[in-house]
mmCIF file of C-alpha atoms in Angstrom:
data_model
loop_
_atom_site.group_PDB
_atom_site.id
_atom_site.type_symbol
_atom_site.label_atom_id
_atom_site.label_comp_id
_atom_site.label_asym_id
_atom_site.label_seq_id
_atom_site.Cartn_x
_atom_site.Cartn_y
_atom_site.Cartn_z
ATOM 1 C CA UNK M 48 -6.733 -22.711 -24.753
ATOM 2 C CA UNK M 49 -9.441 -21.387 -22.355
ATOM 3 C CA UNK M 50 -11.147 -18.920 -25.471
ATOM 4 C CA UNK M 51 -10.522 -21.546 -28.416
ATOM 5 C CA UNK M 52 -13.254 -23.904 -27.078
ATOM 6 C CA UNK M 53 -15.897 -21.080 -27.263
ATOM 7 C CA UNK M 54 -16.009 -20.815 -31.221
ATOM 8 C CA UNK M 55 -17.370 -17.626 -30.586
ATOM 9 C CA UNK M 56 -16.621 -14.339 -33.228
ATOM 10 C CA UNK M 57 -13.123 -12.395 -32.294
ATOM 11 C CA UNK M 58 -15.609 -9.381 -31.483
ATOM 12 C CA UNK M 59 -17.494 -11.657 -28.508
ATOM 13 C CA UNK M 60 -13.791 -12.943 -27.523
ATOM 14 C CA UNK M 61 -12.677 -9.673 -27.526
ATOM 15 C CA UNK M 62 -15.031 -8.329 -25.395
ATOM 16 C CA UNK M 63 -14.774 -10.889 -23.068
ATOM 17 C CA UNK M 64 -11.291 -10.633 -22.440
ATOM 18 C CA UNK M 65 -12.134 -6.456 -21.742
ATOM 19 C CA UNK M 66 -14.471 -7.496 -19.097
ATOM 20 C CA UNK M 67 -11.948 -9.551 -17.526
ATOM 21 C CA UNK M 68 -9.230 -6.943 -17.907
ATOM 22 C CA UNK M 69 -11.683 -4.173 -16.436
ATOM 23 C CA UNK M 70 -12.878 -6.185 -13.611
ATOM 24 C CA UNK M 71 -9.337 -6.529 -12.643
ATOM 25 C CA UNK M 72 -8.367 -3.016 -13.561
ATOM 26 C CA UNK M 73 -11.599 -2.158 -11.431
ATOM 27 C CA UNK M 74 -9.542 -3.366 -7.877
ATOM 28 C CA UNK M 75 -6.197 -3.383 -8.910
ATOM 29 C CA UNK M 76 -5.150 -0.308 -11.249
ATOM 30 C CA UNK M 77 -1.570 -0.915 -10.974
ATOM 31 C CA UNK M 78 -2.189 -4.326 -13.871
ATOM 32 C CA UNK M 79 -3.501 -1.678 -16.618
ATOM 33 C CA UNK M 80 -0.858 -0.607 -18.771
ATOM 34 C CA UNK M 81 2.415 -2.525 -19.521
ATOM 35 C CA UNK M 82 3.782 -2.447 -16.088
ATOM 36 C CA UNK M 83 7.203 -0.304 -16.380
ATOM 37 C CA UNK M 84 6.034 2.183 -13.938
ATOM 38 C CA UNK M 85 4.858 -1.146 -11.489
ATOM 39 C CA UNK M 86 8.432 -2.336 -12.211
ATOM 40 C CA UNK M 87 10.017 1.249 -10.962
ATOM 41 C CA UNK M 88 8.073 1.156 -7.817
ATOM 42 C CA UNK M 89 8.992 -2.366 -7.111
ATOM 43 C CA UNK M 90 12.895 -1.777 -8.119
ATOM 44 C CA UNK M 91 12.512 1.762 -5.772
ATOM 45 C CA UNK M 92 11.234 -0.719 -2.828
ATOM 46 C CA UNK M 93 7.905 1.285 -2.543
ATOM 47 C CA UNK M 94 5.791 -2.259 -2.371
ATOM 48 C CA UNK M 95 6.023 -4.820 0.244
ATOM 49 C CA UNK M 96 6.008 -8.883 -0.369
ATOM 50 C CA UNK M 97 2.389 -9.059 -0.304
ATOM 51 C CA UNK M 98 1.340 -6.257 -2.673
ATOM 52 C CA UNK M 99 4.034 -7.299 -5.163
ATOM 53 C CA UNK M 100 2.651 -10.594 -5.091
ATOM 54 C CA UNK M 101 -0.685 -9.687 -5.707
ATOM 55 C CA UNK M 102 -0.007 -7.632 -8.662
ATOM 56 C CA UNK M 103 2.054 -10.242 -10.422
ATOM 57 C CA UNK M 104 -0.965 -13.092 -10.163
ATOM 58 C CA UNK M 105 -3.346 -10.106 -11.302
ATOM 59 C CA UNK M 106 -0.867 -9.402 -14.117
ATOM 60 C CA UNK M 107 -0.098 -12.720 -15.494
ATOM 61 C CA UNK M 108 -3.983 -13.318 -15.429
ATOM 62 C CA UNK M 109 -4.951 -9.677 -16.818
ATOM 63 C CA UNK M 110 -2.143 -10.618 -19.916
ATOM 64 C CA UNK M 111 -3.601 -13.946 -20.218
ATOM 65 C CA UNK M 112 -7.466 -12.758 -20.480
ATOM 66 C CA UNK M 113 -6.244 -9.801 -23.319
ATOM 67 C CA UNK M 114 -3.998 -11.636 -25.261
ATOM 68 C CA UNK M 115 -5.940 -14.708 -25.220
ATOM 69 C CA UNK M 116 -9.076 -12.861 -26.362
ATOM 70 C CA UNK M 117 -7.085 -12.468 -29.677
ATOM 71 C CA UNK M 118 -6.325 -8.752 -28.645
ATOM 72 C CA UNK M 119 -3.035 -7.096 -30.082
ATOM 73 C CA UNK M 120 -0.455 -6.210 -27.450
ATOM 74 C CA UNK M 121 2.713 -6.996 -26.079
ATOM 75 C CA UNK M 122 3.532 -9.318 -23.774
ATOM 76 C CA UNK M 123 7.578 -8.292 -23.205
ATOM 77 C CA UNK M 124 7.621 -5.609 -20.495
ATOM 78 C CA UNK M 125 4.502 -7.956 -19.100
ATOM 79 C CA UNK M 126 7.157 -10.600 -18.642
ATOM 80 C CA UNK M 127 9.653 -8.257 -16.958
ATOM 81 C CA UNK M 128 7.116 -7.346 -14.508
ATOM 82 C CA UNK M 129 6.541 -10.990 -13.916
ATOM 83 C CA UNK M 130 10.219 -11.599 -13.362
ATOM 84 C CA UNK M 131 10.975 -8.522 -11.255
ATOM 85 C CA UNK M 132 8.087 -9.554 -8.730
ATOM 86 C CA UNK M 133 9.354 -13.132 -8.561
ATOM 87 C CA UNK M 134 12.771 -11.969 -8.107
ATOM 88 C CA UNK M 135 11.109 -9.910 -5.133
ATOM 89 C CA UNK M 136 9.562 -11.978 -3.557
ATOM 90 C CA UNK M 137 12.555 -14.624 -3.294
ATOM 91 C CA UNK M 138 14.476 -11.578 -2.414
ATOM 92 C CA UNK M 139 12.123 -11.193 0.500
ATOM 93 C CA UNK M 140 12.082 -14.410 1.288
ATOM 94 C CA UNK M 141 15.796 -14.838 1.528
ATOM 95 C CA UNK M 142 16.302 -12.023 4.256
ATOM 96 C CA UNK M 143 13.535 -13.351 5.887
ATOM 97 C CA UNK M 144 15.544 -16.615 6.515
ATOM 98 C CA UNK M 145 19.102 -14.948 6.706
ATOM 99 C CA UNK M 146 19.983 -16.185 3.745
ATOM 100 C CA UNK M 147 20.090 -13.102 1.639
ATOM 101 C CA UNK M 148 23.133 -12.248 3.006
ATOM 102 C CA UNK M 149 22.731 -8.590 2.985
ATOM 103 C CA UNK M 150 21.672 -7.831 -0.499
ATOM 104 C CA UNK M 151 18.248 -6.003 -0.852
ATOM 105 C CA UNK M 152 15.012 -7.815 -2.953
ATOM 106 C CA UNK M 153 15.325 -4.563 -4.666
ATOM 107 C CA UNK M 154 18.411 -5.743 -6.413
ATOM 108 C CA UNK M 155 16.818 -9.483 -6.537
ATOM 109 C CA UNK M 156 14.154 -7.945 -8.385
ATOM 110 C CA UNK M 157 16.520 -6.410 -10.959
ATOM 111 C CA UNK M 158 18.120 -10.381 -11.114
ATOM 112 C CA UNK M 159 14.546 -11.724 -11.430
ATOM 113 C CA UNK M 160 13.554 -9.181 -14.229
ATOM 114 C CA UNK M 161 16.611 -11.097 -16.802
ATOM 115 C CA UNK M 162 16.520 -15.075 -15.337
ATOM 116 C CA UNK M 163 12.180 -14.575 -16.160
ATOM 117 C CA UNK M 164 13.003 -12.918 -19.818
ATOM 118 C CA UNK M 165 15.522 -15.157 -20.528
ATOM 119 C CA UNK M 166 13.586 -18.146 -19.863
ATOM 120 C CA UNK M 167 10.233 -16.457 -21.443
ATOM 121 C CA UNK M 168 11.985 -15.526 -24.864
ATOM 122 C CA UNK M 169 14.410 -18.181 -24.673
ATOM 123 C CA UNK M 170 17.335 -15.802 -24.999
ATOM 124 C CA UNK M 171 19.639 -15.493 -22.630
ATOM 125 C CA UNK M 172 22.408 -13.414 -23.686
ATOM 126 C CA UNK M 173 19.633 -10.513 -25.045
ATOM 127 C CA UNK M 174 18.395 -10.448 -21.632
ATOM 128 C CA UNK M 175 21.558 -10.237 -19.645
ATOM 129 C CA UNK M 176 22.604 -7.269 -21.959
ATOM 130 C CA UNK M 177 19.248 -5.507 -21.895
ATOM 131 C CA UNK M 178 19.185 -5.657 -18.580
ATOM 132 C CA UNK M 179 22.301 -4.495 -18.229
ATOM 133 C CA UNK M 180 21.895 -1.586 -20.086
ATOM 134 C CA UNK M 181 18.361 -0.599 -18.894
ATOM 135 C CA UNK M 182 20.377 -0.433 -15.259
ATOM 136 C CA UNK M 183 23.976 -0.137 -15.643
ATOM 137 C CA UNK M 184 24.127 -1.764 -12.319
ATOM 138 C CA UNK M 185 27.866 -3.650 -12.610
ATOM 139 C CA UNK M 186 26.996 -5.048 -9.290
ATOM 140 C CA UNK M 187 24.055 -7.665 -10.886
ATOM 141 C CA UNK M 188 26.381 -8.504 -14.064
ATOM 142 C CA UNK M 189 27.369 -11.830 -12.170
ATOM 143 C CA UNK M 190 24.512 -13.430 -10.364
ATOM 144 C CA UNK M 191 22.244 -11.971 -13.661
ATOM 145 C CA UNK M 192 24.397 -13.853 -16.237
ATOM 146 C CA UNK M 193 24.206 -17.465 -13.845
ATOM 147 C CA UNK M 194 20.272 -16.375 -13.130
ATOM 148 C CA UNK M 195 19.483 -16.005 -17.100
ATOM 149 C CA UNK M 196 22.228 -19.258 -18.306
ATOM 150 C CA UNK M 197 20.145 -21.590 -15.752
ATOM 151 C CA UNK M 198 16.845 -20.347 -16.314
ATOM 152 C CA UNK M 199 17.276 -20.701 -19.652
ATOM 153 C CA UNK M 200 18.292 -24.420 -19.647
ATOM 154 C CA UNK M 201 15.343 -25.023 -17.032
ATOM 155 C CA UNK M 202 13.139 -23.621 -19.735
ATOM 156 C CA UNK M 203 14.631 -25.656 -22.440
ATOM 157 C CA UNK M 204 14.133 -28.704 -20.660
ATOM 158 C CA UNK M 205 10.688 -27.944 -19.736
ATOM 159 C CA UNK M 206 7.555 -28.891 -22.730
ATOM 160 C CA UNK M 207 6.164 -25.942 -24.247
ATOM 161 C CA UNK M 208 7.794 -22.981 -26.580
ATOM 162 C CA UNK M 209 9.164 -19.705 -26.495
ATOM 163 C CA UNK M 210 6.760 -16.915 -25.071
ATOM 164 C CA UNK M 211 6.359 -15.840 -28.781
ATOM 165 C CA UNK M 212 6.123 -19.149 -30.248
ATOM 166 C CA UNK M 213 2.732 -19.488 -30.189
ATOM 167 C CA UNK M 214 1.731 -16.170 -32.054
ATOM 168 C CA UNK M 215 4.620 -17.070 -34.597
ATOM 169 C CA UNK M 216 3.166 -20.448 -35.430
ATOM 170 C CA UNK M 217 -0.741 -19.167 -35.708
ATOM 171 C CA UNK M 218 0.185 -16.643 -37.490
ATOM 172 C CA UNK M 219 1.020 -15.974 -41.059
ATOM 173 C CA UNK M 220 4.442 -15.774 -42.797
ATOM 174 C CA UNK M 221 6.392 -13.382 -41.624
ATOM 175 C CA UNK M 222 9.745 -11.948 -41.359
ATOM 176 C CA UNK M 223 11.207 -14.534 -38.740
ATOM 177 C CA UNK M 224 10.972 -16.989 -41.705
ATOM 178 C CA UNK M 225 13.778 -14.664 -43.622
ATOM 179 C CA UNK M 226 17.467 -15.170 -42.817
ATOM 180 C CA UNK M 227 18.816 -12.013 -40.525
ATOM 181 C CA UNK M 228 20.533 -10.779 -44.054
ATOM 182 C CA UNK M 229 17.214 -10.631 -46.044
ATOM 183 C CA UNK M 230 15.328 -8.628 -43.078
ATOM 184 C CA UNK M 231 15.139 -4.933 -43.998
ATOM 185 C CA UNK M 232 14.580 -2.382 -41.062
ATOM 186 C CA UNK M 233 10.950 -1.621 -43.168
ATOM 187 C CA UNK M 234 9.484 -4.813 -42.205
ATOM 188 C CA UNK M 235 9.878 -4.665 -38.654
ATOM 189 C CA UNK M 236 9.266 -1.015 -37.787
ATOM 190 C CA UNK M 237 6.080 0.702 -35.972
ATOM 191 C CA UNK M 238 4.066 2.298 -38.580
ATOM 192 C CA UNK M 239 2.108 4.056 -36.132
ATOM 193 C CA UNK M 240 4.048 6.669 -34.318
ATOM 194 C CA UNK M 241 3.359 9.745 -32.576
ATOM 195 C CA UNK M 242 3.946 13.368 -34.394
ATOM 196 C CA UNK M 243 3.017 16.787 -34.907
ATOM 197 C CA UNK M 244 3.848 19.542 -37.709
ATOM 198 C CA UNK M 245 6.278 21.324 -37.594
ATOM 199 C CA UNK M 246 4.079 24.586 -37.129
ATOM 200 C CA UNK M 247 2.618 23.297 -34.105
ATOM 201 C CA UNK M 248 1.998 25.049 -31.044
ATOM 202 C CA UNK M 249 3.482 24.337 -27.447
ATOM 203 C CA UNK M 250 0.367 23.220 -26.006
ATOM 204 C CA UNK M 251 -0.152 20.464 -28.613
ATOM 205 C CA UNK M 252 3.459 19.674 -28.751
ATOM 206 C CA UNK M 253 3.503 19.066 -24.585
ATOM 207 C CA UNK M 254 0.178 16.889 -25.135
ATOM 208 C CA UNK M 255 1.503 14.565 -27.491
ATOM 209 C CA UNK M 256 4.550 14.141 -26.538
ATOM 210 C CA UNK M 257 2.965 13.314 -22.490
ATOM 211 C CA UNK M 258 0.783 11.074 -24.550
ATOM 212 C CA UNK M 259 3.853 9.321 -26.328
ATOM 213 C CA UNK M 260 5.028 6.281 -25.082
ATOM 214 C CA UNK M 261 8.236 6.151 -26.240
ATOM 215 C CA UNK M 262 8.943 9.654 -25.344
ATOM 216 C CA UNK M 263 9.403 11.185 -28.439
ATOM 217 C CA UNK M 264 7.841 13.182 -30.807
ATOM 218 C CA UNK M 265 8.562 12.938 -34.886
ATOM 219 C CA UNK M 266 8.171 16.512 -36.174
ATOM 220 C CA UNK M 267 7.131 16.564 -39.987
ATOM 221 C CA UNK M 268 6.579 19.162 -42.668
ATOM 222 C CA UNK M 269 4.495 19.000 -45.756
ATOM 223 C CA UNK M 270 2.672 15.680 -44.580
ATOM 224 C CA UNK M 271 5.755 13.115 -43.694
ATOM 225 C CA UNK M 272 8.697 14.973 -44.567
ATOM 226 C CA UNK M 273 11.135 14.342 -41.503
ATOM 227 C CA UNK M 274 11.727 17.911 -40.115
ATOM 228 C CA UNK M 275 13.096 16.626 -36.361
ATOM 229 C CA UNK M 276 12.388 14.962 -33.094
ATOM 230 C CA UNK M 277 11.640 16.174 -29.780
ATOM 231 C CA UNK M 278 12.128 14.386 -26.439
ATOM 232 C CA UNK M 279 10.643 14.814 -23.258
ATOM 233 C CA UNK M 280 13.733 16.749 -21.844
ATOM 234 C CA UNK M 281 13.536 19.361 -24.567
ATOM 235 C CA UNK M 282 9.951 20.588 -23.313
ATOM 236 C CA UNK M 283 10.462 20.490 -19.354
ATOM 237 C CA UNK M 284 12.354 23.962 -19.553
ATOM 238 C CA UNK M 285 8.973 25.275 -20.676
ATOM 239 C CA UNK M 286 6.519 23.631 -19.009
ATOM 240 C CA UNK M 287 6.764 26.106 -16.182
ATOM 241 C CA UNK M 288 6.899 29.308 -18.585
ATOM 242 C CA UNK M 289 3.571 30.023 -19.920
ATOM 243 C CA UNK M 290 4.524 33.399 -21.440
ATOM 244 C CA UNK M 291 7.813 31.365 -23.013
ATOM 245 C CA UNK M 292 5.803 28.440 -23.920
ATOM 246 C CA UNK M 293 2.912 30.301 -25.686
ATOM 247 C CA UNK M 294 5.820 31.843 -27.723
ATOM 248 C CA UNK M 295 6.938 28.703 -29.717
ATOM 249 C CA UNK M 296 6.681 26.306 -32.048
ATOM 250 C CA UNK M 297 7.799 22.532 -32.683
ATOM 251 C CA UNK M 298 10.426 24.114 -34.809
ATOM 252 C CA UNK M 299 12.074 26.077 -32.170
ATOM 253 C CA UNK M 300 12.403 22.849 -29.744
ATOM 254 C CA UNK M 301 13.150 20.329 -32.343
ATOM 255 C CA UNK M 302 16.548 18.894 -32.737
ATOM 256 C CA UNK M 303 18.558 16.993 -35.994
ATOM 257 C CA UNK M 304 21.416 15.331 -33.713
ATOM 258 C CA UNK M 305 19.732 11.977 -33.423
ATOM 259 C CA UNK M 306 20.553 9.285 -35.850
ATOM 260 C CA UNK M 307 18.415 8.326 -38.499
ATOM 261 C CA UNK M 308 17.449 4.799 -39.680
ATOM 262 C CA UNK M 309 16.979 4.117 -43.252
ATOM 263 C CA UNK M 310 13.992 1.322 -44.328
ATOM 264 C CA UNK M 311 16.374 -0.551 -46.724
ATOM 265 C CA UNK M 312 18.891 -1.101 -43.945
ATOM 266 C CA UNK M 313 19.713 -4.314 -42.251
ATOM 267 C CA UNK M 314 19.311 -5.266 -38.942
ATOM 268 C CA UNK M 315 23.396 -5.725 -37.899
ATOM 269 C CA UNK M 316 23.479 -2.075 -39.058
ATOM 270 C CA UNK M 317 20.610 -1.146 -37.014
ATOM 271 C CA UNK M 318 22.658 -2.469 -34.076
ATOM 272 C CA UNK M 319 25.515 -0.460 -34.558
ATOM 273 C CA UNK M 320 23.473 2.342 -35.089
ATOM 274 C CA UNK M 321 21.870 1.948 -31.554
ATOM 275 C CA UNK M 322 24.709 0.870 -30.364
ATOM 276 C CA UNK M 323 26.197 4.361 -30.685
ATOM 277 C CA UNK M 324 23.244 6.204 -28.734
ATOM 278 C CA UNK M 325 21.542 5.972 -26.094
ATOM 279 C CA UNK M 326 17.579 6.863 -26.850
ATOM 280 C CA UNK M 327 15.483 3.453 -27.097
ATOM 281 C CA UNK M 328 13.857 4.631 -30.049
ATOM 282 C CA UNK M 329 14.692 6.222 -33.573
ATOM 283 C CA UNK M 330 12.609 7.707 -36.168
ATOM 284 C CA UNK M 331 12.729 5.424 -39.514
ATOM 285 C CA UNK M 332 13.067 7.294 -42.806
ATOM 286 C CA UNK M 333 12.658 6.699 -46.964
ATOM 287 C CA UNK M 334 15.086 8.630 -48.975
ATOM 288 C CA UNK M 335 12.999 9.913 -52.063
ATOM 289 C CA UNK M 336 14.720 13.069 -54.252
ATOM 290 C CA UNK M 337 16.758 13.528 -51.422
ATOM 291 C CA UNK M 338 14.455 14.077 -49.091
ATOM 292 C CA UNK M 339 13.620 12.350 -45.738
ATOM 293 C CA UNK M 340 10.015 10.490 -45.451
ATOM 294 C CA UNK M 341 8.753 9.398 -42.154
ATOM 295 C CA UNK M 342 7.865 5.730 -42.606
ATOM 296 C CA UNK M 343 7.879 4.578 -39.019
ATOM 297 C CA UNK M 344 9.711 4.481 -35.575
ATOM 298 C CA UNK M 345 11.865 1.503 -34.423
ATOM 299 C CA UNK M 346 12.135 0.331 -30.963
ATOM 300 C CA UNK M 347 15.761 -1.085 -29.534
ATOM 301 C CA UNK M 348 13.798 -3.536 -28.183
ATOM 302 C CA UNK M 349 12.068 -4.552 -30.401
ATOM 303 C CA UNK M 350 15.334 -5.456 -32.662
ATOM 304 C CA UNK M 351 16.681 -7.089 -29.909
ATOM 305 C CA UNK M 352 13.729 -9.491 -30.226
ATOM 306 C CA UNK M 353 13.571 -10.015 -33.252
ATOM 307 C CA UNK M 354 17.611 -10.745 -33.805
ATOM 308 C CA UNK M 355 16.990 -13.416 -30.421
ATOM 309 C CA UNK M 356 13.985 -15.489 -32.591
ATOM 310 C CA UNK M 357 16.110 -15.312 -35.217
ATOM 311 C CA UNK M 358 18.911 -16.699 -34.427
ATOM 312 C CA UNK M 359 17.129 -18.669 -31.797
ATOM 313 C CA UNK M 360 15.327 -20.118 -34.682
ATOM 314 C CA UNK M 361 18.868 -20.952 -36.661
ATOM 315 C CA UNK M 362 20.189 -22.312 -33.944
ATOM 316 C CA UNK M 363 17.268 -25.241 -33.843
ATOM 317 C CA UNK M 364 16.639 -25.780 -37.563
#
């Protein structure tokens, strides 16, 4: 609403919203990236009431600037930043008055981080399960499933649409407009994912994989041919071995045990798939003469999301 009255190019919008994020960045590092190492340090109780406070109102206007600008990102693990720093600071707030009664912010935080998503994405049940599972914290199962059932209804009640609404509507047609048994695992994987050959040394193997996100490395032969995966716990035993390290290639690390998604599979059978391990992300594959083609990588997360607008989505028309 604040770029649309401009009518200026995407590139000048673009660059607007940069400046914006780099001023920010500038005096307050901690708002660049997507905030899950912010949300550690918070959950670890290595920020007091003030910092965390800052950095949320930094965040939520950093997000604002970039995505407004017409910039492509993500604005989930934005949102559980925002949560976990309002659950914080009323967690603060409540043993300030007594009225905590014992229990840490730390662990308001974690109840702050599911209420925000599940009012934000308008799905309550995905966010007391993800959060669930990103913790496995039995303690929060309670006060997160009353947090995320009443924040939801608030948010219902309130004008204005889900926190993905908005880039549904503008955009064009796209898979959300498919029932949840037309959706193939091929339309809503990451095409862009990081890898190496399977020939490649240590030293490029450690770089790419420090460089990957999702912390895990697609190893390919002949161009895309799916050869293995490495995770970050498969290089630490060499990190400190130079003579070992300079010994091997991706090969030698890789491993076959993780599960496999195929692009003509639906999303219920993604579920179960992820349901049955416990890495947030899987390589996505093409069967072709019988071999395995690296098409993508698919993020549990992001299936989550996109199951929660769906049915979210059924559930009004």
């Amino acid at each position: 609403r604040v770029f649309e009255p401009l009518k200026a190019p995407l590139a000048v919008r673009l660059a607007l919203g940069g400046l914006i994020m780099g001023i920010i960045a500038f005096s307050f590092p901690e708002v660049a990236g997507n905030g899950k190492s912010v949300i550690h340090e918070i959950i670890q109780g290595h920020y007091d009431a003030p910092t965390v406070g800052t950095i949320m109102a930094y965040k939520v206007l950093a997000v604002a600037a970039v995505f407004g600008s017409g910039a492509v990102g993500g604005v989930f693990t934005p949102s559980l930043l925002t949560g976990a720093s309002l659950g914080f600071l009323v967690g603060s707030l409540a043993n300030m008055t007594g009225l905590a009664g014992g229990v840490s912010p730390e662990v308001f935080a974690l109840v702050g981080m599911g209420a925000f998503l599940s009012a934000a994405a308008r799905a309550p049940v995905m966010a007391i399960l993800m959060l669930f599972e990103m913790t496995l914290t039995p303690v929060i199962i309670l006060p997160l499933m009353a947090a995320a059932v009443i924040s939801y209804f608030i948010a219902r009640s309130l004008p204005g649409e889900s926190l993905y609404e908005e880039t549904v509507r503008a955009g064009p047609r796209s898979v959300f407009d498919l029932s949840l048994g037309e959706i193939r695992i091929g339309q809503i994987l990451r095409p862009t994912f990081p890898k190496v050959e399977s020939n490649s040394r240590f030293g490029q193997v450690a770089q790419n994989l420090l460089r990957a996100s999702e912390g895990m490395l697609t190893v390919t032969r002949d161009g895309d041919r799916l050869a293995g995966v490495i995770l970050l716990e498969d290089v630490k035993p060499y990190l400190r071995d130079r003579v070992l390290a300079d010994s091997i290639i991706a090969s030698d690390i890789m491993r076959n045990d993780l599960p496999r998604l195929r692009v003509d599979q639906d999303l219920p059978e993604a579920m179960r798939i992820f349901a049955n391990t416990s890495e947030e992300t899987l390589p996505v594959v093409e069967i072709r003469d019988g071999t395995e083609h690296v098409r993508g990588t698919l993020d549990r997360s992001d299936l989550y999301l996109t199951i929660s607008e769906l049915t979210r989505r059924a559930t009004a028309g």
